[in-house]
Tab-separated table of C-alpha atoms in Angstrom:
chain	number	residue	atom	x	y	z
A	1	UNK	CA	0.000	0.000	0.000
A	2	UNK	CA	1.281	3.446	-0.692
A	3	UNK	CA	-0.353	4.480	2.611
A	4	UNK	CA	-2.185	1.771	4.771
A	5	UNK	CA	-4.652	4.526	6.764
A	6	UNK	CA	-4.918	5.120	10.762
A	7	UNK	CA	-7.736	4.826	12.953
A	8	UNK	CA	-8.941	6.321	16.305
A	9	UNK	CA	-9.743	2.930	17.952
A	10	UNK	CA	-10.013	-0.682	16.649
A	11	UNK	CA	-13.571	0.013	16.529
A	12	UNK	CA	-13.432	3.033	14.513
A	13	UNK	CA	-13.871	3.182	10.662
A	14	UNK	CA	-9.900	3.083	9.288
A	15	UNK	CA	-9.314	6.849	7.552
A	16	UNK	CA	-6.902	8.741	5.647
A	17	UNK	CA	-6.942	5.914	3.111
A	18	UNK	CA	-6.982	6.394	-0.971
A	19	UNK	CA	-8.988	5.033	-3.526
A	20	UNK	CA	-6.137	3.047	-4.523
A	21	UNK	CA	-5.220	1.391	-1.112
A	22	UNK	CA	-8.868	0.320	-0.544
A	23	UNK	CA	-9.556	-1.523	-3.737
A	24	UNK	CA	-5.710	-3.299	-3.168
A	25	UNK	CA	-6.913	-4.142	0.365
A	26	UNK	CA	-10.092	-5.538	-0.592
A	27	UNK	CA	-8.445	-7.411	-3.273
A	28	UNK	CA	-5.792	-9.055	-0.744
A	29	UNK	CA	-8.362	-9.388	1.515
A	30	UNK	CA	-10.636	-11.381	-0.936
A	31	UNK	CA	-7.335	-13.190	-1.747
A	32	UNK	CA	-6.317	-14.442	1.523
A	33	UNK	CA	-9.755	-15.691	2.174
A	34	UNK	CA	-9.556	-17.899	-1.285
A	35	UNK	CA	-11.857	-15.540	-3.021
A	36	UNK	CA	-12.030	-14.429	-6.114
A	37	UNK	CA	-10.689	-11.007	-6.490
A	38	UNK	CA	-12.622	-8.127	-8.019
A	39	UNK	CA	-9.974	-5.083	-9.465
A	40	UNK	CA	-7.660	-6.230	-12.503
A	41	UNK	CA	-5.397	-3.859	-14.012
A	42	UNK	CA	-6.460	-4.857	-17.478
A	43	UNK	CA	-9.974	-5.610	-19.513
A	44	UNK	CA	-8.722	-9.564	-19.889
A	45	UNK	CA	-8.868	-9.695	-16.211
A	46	UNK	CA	-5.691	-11.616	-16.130
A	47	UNK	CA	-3.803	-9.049	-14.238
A	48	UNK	CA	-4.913	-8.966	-10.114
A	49	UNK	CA	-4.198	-5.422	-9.059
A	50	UNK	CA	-2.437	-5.276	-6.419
A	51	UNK	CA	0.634	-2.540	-6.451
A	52	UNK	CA	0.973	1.161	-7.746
A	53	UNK	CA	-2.107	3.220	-8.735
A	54	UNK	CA	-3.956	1.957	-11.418
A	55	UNK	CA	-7.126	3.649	-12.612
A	56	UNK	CA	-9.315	0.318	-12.904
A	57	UNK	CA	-11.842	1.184	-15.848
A	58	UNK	CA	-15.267	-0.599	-15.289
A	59	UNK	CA	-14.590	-3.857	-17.940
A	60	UNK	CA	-11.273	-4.376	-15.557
A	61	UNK	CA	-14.143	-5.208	-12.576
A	62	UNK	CA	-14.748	-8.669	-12.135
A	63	UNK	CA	-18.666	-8.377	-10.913
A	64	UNK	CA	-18.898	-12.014	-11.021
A	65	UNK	CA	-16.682	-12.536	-8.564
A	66	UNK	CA	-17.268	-13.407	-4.775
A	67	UNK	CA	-14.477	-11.470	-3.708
A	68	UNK	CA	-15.065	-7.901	-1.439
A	69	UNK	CA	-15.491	-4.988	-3.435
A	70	UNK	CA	-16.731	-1.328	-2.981
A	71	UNK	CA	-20.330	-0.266	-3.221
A	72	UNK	CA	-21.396	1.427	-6.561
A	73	UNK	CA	-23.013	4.590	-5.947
A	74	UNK	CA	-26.633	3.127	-6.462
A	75	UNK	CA	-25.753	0.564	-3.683
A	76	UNK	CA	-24.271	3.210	-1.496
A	77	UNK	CA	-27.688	5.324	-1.915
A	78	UNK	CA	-29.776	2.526	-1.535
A	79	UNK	CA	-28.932	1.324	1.727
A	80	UNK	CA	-28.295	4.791	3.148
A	81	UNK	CA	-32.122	5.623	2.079
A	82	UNK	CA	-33.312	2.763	3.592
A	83	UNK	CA	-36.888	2.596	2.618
A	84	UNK	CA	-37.266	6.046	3.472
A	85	UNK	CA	-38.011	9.396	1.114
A	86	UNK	CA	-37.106	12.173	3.446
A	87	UNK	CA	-34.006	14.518	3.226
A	88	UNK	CA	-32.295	12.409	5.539
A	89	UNK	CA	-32.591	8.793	6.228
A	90	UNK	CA	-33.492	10.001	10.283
A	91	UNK	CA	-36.315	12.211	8.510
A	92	UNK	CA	-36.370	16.104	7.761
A	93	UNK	CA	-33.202	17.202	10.387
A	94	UNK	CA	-30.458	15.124	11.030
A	95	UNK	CA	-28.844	15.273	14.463
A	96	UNK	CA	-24.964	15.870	15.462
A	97	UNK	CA	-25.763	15.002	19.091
A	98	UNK	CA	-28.292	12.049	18.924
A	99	UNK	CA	-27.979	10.623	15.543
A	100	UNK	CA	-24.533	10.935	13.835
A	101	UNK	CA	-21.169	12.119	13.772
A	102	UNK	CA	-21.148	15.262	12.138
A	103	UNK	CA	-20.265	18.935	11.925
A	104	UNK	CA	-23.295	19.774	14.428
A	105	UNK	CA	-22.392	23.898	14.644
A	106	UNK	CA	-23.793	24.359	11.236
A	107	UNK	CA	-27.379	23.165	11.347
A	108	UNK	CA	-29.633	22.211	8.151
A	109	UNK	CA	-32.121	25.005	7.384
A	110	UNK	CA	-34.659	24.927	10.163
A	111	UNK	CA	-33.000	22.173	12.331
A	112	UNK	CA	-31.329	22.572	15.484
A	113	UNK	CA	-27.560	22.698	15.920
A	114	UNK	CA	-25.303	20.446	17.540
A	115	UNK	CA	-21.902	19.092	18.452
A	116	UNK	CA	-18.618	18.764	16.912
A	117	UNK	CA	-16.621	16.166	18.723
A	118	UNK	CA	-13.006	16.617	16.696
A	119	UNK	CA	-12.972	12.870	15.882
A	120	UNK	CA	-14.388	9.926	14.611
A	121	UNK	CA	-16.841	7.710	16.518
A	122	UNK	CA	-16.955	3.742	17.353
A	123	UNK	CA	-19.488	2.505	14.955
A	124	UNK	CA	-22.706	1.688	16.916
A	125	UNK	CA	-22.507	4.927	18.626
A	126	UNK	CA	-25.656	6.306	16.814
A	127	UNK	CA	-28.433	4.065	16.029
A	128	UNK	CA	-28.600	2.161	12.261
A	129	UNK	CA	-30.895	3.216	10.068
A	130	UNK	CA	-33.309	1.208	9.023
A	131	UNK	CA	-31.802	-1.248	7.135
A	132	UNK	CA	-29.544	-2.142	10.490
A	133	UNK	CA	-26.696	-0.593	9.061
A	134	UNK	CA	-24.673	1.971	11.023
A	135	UNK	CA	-22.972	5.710	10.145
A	136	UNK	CA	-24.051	6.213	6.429
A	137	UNK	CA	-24.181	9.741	7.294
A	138	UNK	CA	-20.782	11.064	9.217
A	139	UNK	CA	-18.261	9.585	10.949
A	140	UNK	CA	-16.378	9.335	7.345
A	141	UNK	CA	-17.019	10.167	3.909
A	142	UNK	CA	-16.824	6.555	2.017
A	143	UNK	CA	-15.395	5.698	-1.459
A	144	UNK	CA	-17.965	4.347	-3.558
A	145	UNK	CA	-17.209	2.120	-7.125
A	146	UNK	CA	-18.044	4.984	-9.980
A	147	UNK	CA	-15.835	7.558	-11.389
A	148	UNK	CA	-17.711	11.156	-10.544
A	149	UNK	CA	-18.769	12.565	-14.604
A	150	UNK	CA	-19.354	16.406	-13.958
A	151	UNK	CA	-16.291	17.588	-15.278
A	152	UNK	CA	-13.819	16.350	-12.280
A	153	UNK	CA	-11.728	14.768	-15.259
A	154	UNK	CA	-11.220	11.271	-16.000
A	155	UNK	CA	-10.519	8.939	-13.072
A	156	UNK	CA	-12.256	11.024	-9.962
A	157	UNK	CA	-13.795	8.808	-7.999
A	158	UNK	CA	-17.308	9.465	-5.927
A	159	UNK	CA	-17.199	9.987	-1.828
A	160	UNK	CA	-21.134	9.860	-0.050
A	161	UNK	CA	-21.993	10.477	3.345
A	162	UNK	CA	-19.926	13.542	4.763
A	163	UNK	CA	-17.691	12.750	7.760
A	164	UNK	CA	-16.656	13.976	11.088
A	165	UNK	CA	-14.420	16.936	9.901
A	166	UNK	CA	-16.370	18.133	6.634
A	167	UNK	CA	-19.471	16.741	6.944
A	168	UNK	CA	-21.859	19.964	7.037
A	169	UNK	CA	-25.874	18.312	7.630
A	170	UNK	CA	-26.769	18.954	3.919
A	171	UNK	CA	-23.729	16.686	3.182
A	172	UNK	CA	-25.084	14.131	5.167
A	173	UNK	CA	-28.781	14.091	2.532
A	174	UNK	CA	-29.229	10.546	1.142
A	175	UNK	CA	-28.798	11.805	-2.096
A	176	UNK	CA	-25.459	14.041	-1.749
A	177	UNK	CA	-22.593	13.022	-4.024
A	178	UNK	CA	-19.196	14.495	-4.428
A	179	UNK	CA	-15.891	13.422	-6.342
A	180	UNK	CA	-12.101	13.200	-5.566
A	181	UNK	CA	-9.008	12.319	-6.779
A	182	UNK	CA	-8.580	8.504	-6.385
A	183	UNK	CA	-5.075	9.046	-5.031
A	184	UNK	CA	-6.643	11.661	-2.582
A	185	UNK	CA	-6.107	10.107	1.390
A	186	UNK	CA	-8.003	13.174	3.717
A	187	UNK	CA	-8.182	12.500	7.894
A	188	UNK	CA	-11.874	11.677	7.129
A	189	UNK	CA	-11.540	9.769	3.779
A	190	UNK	CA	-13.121	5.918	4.678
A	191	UNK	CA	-15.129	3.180	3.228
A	192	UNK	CA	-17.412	0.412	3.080
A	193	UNK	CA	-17.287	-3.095	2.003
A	194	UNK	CA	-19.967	-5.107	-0.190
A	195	UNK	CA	-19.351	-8.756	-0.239
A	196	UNK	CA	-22.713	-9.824	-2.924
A	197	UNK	CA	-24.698	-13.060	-2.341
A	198	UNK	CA	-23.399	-13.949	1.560
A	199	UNK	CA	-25.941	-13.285	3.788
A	200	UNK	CA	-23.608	-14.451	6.741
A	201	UNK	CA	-21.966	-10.773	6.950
């Protein structure tokens, strides 16, 4: 890895990690378990990536495979909406003090302000949403799967769900997208993992 991230706790999201580093890690990790891996550094997918930084175009994505992977932004915004319609997953205001990790000074037009704690959170400190799944909005902004089209240039990668630093509440809407350079490591830069078809994790 060209930088392997930090973390508050063990039971803190890992930060300061690139696109690169995460789609390496999930490919070693999907390795070491005897998994197939998902990123290839070529369209043959002959190629596992694993060193340097390599702008994986979508045909060098092995979506077959039952290796770990990033979410695709549909995914990401699918499971952060939860069922629900409103702004925010939590309904029209979103919380810094009750419901995530966020920065609570600067409130969302007509909701009430709130905290900034300086730092990331353990996950489980805020309730999930309802889909059981914890810190879609704040704590850290995640890399998703797509490149980000509105003029970023070629190879900028999509970040949802605001963090603990940047996250300002209208960053935190289900629906808020952003780009940044895949090579791009911020103090609040995170992720998620998708592992398709096993319902044990």
């Amino acid at each position: 890895f060209d930088n392997a991230g930090v973390g508050t706790a063990a039971n803190h999201p890992v930060q300061t990690v690139s696109w690169y580093d995460v789609v390496k890690w999930l490919n070693a990790r999907s390795e070491k378990e005897g998994r197939t891996a998902v990123y290839y550094t070529d369209a043959g997918q002959t190629v596992v990536y694993r060193t340097g930084q390599v702008n994986v175009a979508t045909g060098a994505v092995k979506w077959t495979a039952n290796g770990y992977r990033l979410p695709t932004e549909a995914e990401w915004e699918y499971a952060a909406r939860a069922g629900t319609t409103t702004r925010f997953y939590t309904g029209t205001c979103i919380s810094s003090d009750t419901q995530a990790n966020y920065y609570g000074h600067y409130p969302s037009h007509g909701c009430p302000a709130g905290q900034y704690r300086g730092s990331t959170t353990a996950v489980g400190s805020f309730a999930a949403n309802q889909h059981g799944i914890y810190d879609l909005g704040g704590n850290v902004c995640e890399w998703c799967e797509d490149e980000y089209s509105s003029g970023k240039g070629t190879g900028t990668r999509v970040k949802r769900g605001a963090s603990w630093e940047s996250g300002l509440p209208d960053h935190l809407l289900s629906s808020y997208r952003y780009g940044g350079t895949p090579d791009g490591r911020g103090r609040d830069f995170g992720f998620r993992v998708v592992l398709v078809g096993d319902s044990s994790r």
